[in-house]
mmCIF file of C-alpha atoms in Angstrom:
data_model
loop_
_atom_site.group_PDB
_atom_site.id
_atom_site.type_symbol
_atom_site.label_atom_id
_atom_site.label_comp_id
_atom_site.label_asym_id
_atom_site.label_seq_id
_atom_site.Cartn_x
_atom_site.Cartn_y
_atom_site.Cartn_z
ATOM 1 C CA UNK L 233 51.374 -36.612 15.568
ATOM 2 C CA UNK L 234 52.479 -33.654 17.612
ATOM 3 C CA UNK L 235 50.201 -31.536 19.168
ATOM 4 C CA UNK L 236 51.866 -28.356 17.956
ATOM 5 C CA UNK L 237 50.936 -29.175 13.882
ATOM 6 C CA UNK L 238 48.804 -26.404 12.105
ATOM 7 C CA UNK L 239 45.718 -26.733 11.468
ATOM 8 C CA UNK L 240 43.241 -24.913 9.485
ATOM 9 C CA UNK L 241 41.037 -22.701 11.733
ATOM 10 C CA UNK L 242 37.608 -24.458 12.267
ATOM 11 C CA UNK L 243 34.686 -22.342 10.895
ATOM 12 C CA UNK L 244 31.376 -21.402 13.577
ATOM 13 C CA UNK L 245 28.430 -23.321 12.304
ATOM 14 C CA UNK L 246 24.977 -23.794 13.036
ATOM 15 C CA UNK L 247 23.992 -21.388 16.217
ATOM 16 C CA UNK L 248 27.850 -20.661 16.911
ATOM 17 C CA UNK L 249 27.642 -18.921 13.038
ATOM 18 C CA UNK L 250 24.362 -16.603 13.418
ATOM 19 C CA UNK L 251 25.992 -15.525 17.120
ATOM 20 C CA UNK L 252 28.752 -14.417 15.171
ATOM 21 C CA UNK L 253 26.855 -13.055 12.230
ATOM 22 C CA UNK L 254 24.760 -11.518 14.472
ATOM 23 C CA UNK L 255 27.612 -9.384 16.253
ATOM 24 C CA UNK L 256 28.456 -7.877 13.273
ATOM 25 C CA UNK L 257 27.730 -4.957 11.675
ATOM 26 C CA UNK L 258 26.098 -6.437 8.359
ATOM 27 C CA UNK L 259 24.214 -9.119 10.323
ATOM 28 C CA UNK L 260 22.723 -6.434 12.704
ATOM 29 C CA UNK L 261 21.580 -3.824 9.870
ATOM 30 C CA UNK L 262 20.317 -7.020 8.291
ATOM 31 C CA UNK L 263 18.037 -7.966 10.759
ATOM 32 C CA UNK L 264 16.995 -4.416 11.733
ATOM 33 C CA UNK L 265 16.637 -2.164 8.789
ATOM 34 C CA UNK L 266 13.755 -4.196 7.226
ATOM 35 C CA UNK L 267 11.916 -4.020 10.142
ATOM 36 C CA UNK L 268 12.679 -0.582 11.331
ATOM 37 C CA UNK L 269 13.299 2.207 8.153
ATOM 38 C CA UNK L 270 9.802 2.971 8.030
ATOM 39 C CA UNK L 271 8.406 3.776 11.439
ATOM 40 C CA UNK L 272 11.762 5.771 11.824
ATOM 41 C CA UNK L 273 11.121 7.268 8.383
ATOM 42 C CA UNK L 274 8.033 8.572 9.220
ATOM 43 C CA UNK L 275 9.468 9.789 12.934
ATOM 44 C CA UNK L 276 12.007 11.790 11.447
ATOM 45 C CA UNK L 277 9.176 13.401 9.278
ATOM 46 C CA UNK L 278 7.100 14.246 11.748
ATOM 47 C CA UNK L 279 10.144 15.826 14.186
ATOM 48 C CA UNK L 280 10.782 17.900 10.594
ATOM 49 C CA UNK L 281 7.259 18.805 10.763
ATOM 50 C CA UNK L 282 7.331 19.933 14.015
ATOM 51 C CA UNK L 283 10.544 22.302 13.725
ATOM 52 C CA UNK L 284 9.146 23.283 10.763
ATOM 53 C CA UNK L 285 5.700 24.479 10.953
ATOM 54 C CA UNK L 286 4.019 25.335 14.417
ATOM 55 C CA UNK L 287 1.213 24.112 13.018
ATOM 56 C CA UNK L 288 1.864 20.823 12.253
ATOM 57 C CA UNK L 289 1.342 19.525 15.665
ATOM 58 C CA UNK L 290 -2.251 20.182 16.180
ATOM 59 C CA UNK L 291 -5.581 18.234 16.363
ATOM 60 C CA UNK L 292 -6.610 19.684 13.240
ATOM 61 C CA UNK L 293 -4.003 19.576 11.321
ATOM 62 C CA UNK L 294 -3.511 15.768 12.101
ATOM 63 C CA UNK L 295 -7.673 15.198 10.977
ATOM 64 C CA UNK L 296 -7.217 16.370 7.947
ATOM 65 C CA UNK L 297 -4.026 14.443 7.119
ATOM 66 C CA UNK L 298 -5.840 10.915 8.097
ATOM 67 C CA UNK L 299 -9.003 11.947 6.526
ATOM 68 C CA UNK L 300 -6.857 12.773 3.194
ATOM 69 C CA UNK L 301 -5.259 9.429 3.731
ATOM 70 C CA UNK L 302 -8.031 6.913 4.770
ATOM 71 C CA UNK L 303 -8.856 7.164 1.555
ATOM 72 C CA UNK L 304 -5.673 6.316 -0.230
ATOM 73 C CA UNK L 305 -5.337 3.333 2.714
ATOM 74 C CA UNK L 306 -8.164 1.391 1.161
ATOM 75 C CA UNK L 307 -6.740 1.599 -1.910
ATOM 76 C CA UNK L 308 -3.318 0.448 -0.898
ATOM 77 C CA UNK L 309 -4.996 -2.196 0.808
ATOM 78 C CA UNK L 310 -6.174 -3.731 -2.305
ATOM 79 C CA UNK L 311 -3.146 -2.992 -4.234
ATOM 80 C CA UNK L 312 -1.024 -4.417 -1.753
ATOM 81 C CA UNK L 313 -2.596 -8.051 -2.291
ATOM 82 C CA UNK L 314 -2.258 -7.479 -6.201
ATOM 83 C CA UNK L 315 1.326 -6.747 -5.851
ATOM 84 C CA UNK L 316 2.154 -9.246 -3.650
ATOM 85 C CA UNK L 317 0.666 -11.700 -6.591
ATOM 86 C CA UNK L 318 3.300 -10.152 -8.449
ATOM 87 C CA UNK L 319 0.355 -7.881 -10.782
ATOM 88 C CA UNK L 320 -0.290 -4.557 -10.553
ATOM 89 C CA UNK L 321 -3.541 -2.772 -10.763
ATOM 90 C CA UNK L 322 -3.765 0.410 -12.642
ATOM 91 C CA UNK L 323 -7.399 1.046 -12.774
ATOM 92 C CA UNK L 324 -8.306 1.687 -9.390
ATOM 93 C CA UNK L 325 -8.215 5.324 -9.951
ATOM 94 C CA UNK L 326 -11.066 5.091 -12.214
ATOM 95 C CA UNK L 327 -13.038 2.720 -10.030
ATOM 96 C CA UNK L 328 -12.526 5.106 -7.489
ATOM 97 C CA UNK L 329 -14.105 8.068 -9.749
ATOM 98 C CA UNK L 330 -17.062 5.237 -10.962
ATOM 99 C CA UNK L 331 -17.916 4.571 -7.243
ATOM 100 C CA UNK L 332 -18.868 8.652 -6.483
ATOM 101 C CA UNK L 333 -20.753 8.511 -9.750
ATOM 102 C CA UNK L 334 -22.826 5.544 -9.121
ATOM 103 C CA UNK L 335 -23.447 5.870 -5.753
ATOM 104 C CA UNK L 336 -24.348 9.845 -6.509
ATOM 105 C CA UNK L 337 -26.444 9.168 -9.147
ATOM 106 C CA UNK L 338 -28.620 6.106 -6.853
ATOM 107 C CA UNK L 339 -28.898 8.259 -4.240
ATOM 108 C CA UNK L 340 -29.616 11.264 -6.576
ATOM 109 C CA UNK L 341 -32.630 8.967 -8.158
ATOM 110 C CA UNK L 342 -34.270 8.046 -4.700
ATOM 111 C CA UNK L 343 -32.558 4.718 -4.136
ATOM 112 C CA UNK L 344 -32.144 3.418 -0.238
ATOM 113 C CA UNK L 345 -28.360 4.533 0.859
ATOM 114 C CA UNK L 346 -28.289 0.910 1.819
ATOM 115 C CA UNK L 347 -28.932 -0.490 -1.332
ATOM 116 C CA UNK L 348 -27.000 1.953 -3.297
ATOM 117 C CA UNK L 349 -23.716 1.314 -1.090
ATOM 118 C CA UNK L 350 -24.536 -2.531 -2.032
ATOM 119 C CA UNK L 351 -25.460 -1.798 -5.739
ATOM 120 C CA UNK L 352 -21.856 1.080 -6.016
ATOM 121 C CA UNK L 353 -19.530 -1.923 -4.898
ATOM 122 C CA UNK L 354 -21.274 -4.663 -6.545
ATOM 123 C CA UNK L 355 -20.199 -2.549 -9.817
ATOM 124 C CA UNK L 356 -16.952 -1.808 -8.538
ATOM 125 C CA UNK L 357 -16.419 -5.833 -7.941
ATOM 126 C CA UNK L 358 -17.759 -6.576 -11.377
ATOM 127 C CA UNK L 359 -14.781 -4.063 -12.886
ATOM 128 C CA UNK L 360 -12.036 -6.061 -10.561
ATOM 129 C CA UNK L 361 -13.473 -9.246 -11.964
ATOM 130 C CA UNK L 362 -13.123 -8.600 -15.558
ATOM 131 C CA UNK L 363 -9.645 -7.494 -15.144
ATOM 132 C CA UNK L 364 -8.841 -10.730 -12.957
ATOM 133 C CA UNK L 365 -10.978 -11.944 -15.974
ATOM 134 C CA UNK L 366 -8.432 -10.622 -18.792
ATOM 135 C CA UNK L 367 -4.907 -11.233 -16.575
ATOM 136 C CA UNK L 368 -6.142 -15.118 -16.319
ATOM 137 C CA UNK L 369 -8.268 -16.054 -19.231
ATOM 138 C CA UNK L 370 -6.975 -14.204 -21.861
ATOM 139 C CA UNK L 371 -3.573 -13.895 -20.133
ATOM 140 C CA UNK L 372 -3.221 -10.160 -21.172
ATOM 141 C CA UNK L 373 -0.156 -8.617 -18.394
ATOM 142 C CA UNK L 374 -1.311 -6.901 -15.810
ATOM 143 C CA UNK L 375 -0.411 -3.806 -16.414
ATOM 144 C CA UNK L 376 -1.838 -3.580 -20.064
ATOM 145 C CA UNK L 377 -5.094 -5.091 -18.967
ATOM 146 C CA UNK L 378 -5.573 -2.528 -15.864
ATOM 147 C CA UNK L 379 -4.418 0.177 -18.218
ATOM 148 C CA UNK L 380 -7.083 -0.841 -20.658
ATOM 149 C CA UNK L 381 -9.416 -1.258 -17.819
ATOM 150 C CA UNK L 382 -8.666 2.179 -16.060
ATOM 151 C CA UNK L 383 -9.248 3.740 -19.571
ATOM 152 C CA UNK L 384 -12.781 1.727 -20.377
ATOM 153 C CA UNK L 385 -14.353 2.668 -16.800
ATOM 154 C CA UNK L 386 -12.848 6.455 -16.868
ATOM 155 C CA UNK L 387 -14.958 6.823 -20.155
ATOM 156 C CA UNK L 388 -17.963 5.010 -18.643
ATOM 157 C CA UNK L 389 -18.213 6.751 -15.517
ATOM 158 C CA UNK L 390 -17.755 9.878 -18.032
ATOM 159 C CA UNK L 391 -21.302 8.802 -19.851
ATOM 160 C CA UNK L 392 -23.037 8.132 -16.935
ATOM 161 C CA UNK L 393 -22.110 11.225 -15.177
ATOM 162 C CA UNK L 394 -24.089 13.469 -18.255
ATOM 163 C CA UNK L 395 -22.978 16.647 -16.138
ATOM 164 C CA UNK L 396 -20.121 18.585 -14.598
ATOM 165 C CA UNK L 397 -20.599 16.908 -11.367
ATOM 166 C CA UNK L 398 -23.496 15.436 -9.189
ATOM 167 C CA UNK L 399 -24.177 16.699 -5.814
ATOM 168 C CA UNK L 400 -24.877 14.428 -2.592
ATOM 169 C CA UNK L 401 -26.722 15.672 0.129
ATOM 170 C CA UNK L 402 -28.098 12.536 1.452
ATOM 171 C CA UNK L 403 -27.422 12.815 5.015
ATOM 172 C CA UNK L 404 -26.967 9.037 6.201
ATOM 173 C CA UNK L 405 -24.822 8.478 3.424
ATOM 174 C CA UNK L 406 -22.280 11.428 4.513
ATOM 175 C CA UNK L 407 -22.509 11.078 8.413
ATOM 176 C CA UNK L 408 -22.134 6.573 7.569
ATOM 177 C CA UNK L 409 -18.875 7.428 5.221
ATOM 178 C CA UNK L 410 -17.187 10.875 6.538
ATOM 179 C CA UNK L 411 -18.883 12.979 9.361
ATOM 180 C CA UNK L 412 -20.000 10.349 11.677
ATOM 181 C CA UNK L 413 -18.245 8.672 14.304
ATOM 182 C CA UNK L 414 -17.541 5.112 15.737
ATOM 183 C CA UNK L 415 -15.981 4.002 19.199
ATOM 184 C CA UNK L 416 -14.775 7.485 18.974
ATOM 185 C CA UNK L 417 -12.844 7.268 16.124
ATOM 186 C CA UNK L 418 -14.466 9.035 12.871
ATOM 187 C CA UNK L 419 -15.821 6.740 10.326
ATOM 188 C CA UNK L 420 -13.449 7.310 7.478
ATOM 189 C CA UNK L 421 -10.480 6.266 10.264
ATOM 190 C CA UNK L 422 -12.863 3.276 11.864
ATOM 191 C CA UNK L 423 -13.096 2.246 8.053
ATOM 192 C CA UNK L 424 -9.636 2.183 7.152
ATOM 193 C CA UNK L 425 -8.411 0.271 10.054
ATOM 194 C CA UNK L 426 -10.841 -2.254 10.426
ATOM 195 C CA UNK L 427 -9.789 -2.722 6.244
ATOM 196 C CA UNK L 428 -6.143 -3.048 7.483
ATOM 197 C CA UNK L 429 -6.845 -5.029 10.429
ATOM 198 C CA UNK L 430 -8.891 -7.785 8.239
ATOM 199 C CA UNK L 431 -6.339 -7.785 5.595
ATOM 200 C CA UNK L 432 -3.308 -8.280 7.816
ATOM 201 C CA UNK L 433 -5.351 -11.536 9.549
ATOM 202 C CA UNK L 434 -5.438 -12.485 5.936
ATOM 203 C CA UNK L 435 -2.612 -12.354 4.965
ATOM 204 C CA UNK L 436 -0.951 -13.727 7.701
ATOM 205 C CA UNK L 437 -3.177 -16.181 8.935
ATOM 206 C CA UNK L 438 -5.235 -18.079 6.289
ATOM 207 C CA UNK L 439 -4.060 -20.397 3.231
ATOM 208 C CA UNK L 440 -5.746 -17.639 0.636
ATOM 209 C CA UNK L 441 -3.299 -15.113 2.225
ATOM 210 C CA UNK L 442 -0.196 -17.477 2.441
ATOM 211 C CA UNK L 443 -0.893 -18.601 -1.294
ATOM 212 C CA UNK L 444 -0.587 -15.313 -2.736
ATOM 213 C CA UNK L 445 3.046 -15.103 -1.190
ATOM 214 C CA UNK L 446 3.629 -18.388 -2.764
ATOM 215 C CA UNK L 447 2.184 -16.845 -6.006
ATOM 216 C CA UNK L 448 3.946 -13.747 -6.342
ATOM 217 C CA UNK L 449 6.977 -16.120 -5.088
ATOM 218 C CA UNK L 450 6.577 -18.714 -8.131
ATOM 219 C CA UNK L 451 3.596 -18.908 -9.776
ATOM 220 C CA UNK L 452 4.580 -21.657 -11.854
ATOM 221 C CA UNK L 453 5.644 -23.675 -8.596
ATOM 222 C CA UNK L 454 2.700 -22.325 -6.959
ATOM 223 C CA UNK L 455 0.712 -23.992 -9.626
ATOM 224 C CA UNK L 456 2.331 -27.399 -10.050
ATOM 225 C CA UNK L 457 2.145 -27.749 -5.849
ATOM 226 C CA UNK L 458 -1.901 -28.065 -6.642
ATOM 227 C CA UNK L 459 -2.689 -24.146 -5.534
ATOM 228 C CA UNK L 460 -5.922 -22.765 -7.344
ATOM 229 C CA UNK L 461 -3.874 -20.032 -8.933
ATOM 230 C CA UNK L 462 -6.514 -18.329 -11.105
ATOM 231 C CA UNK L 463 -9.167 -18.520 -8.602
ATOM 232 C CA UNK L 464 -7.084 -16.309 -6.293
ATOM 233 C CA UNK L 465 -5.816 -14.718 -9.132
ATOM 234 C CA UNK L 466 -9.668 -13.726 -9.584
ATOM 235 C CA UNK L 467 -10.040 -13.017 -5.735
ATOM 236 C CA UNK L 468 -7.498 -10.657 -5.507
ATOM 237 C CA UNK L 469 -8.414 -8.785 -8.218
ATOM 238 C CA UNK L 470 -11.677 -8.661 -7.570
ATOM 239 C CA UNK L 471 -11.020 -7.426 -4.285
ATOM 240 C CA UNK L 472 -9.064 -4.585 -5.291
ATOM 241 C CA UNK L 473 -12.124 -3.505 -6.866
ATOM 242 C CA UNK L 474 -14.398 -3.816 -3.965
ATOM 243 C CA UNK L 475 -11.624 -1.783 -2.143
ATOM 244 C CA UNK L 476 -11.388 0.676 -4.070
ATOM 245 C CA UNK L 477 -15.691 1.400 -4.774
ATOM 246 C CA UNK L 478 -15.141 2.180 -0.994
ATOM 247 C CA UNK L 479 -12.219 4.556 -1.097
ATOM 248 C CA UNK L 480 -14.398 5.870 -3.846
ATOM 249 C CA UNK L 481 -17.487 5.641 -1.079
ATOM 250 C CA UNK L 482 -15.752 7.891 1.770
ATOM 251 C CA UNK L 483 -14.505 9.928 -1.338
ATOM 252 C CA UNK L 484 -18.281 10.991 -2.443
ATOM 253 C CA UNK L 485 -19.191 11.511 1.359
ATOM 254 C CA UNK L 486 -16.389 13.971 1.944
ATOM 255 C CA UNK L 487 -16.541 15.308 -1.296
ATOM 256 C CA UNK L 488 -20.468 15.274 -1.208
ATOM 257 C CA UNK L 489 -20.476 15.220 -4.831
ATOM 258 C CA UNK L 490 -19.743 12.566 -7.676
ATOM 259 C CA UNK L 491 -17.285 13.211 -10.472
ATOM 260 C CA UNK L 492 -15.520 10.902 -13.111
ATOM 261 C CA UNK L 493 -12.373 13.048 -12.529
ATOM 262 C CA UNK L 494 -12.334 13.056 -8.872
ATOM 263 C CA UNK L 495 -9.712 9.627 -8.898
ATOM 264 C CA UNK L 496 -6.962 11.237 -10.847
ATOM 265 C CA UNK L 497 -3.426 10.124 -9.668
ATOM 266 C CA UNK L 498 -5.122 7.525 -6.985
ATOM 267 C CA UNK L 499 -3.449 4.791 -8.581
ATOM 268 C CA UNK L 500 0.011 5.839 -8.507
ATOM 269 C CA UNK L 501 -0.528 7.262 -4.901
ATOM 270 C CA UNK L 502 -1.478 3.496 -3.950
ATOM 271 C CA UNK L 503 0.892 2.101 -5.637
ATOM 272 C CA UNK L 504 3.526 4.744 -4.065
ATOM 273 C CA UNK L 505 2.435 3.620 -0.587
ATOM 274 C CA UNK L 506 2.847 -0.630 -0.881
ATOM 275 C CA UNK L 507 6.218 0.290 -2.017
ATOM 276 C CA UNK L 508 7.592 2.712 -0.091
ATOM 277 C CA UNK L 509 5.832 -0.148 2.718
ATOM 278 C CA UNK L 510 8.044 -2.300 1.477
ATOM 279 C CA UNK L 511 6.171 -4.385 -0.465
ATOM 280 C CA UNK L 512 8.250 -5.756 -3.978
ATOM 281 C CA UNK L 513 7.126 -5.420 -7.622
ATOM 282 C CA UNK L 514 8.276 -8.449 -8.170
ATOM 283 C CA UNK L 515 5.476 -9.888 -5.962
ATOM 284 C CA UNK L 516 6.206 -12.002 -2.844
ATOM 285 C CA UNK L 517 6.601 -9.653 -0.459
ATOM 286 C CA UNK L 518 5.063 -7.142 2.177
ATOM 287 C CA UNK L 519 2.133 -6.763 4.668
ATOM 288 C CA UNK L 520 -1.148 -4.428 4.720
ATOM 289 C CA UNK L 521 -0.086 -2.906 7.763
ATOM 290 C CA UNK L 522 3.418 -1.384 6.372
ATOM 291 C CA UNK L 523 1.546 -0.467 3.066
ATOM 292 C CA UNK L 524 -1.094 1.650 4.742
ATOM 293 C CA UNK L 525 2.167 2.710 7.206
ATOM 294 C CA UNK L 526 3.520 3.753 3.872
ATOM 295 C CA UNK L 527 0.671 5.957 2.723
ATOM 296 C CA UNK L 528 0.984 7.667 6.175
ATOM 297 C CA UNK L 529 4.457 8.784 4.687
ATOM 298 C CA UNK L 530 3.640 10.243 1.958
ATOM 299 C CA UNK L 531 0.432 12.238 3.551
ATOM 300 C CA UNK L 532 2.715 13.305 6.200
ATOM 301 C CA UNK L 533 5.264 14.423 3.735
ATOM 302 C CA UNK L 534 3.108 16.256 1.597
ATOM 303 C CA UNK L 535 1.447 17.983 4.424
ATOM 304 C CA UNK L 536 4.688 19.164 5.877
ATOM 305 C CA UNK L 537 5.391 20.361 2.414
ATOM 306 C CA UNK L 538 1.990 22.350 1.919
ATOM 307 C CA UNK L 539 2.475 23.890 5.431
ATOM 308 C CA UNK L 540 5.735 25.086 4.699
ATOM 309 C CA UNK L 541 4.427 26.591 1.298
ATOM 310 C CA UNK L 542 5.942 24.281 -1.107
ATOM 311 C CA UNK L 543 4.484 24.662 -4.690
ATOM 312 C CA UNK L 544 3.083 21.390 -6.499
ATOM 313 C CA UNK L 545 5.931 20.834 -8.769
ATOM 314 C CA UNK L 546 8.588 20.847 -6.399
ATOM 315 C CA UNK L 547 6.642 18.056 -4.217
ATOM 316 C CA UNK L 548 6.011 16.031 -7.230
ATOM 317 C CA UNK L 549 10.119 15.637 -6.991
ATOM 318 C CA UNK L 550 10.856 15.343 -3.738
ATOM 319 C CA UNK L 551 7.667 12.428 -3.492
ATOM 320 C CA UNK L 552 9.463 10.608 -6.632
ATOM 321 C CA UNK L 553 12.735 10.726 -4.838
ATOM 322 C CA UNK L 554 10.747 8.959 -1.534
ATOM 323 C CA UNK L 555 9.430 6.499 -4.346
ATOM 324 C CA UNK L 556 12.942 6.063 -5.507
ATOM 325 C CA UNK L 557 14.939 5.534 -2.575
ATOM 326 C CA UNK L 558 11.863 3.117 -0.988
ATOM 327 C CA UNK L 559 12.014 0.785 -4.404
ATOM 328 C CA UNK L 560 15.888 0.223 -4.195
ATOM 329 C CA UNK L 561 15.160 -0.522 -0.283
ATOM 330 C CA UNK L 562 12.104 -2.981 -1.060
ATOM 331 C CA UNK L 563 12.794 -4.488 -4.559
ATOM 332 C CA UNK L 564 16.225 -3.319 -5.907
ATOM 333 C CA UNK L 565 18.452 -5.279 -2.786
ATOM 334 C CA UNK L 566 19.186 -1.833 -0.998
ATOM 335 C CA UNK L 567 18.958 -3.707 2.053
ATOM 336 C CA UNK L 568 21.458 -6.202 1.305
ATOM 337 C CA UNK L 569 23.270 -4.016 -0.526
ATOM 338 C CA UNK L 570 24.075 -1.516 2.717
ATOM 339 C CA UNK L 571 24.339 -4.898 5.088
ATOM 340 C CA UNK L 572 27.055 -5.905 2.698
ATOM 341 C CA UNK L 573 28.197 -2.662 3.052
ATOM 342 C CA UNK L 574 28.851 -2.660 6.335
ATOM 343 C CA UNK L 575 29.766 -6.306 6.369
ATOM 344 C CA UNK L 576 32.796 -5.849 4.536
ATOM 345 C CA UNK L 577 33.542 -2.506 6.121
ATOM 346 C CA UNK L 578 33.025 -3.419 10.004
ATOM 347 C CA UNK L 579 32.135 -6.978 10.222
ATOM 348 C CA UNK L 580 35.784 -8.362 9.821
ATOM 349 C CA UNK L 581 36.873 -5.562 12.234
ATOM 350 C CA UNK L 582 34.163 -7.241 14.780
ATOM 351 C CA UNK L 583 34.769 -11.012 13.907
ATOM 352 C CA UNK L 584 38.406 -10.254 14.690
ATOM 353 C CA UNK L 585 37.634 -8.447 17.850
ATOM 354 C CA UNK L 586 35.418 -11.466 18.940
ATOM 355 C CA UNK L 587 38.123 -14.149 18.696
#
């Protein structure tokens, strides 16, 4: 057979194939973008900031944006791991609101600040266990049992409360939850990272944290490969509760006052920040560290806005456009969407080049 016969080009495989996916376009937005769109995100934001408002780039300015959003990081902590189960917890709000009311009204009555921390989150855990309780027993979706749930411990913490609000002037309690400081750092920050820092070793590194990927993933497959499903089911939910009785702590101490309205709008604000981290609704998917990176977002954003004079309403669309463009990146297939994009723009262009 002569040497000279056609033959179909041979096609790159194995390592030969991701070299040449990874020279194109598509294959390098592909690899980078998920990694990279929210730290740069949240640098263009803060350049905006700074050409914006002179005032942005201060010390004080940048306290009161991380103690606005330490508390919205706990939360986001414990709705991350709900999300990632594929759930979603709508009641955290209102546990939130319940925590400043209990632990007001212990500290009010004479109880230890010690024992009223412990007694505030034991009540916030028993909340996250009932709704763990109702999404796995009585297999009620997540939403509608949260909803049910944020609606049952608004009205409580309403009963309890009696009065417009309750004041806190226990001074261990503030300086251990907002005024104090550790290591340099003040509590409320020391508190929030050392949350993050616990649930990213979680996550990443222990086989409750690697079965509620496989959860959120499957749970059906999750459950026929022998994983205790409704226990962590349980867990998570649980936890979210726990987390957020301590937003709801550092709440009360920088509030110093208890009110069942104070945790209007947490919920969404959580749930905001896991998703414009990159986590996916659809469970699966996303790490504590870009979900409390996410909540840095939005503070910034809103800060930038408030400095600049930007009324409420205007905010409340440019923060649902954020939301918007951050769930077609995390959940809708933005990201392969654009690396297809570019694939079939520039990567034949490149391929071409290359041989």
């Amino acid at each position: 057979m002569s040497n000279n016969t056609l033959q179909e080009p041979v096609k790159p495989t194995g390592d030969a194939a991701d070299a040449l996916q990874r020279t194109t376009w598509g294959g390098v937005v592909k690899r980078l973008l998920p990694k990279s769109y929210l730290l740069l995100v949240l640098v263009v934001i803060i350049v905006i900031g700074y050409y914006v408002s002179a005032d942005f780039l201060t010390l004080r300015n940048a306290e009161n944006v991380i103690a606005a959003a330490s508390i919205v990081a706990v939360l986001a902590v414990g709705q991350f791991f709900v999300i990632l189960t594929g759930g979603i917890d709508l009641s955290v709000g209102s546990i939130l609101a319940m925590s400043t009311v209990i632990v007001a009204l212990t500290l009010q009555a004479g109880m230890a600040t010690g024992l009223s921390v412990a007694f505030t989150l034991f009540c916030c855990g028993i909340a996250g266990l009932i709704n763990g309780l109702l999404v796995v027993w009585l297999r009620i979706p997540p939403f509608i049992a949260t909803l049910a749930m944020m609606s049952a411990v608004k009205g409580f913490s309403y009963i309890i409360q009696s009065t417009s609000l309750i004041q806190i002037t226990d001074q261990t309690f503030i300086d251990l939850f907002a005024r104090g400081t550790t290591l340099g750092l003040q509590n409320p920050v020391m508190i929030f990272l050392v949350v993050m820092i616990l649930a990213a070793i979680v996550a990443k590194f222990t086989t409750f944290g690697r079965s509620l990927y496989a959860i959120g993933g499957n749970p059906e497959a999750a459950r026929l490969s022998g994983l205790p499903v409704a226990r962590n089911l349980l867990i998570t939910y649980t936890m979210s509760g726990l987390l957020a009785g301590l937003a709801g702590l550092i709440a009360a101490a920088q509030l110093r006052q208890g009110s069942s309205l104070i945790g209007v709008g947490y919920e969404l604000d959580a749930i905001a920040a896991v998703v414009v981290g990159g986590a996916s609704l659809m469970g699966g998917k996303g790490d504590p560290i870009s979900a409390v990176i996410g909540v840095f977002v939005l503070a910034t954003i809103i800060n930038v806005m408030n400095l600049v004079g930007i009324s409420s309403e205007p905010q409340l669309v440019i923060k649902g456009a954020v939301i918007v463009v951050a769930v077609f990146l995390s959940s809708a297939g933005g990201v392969q969407r654009i690396s297809g994009f570019f694939k079939s723009h520039f990567g034949r262009r490149t391929a071409q080049a290359a041989s």
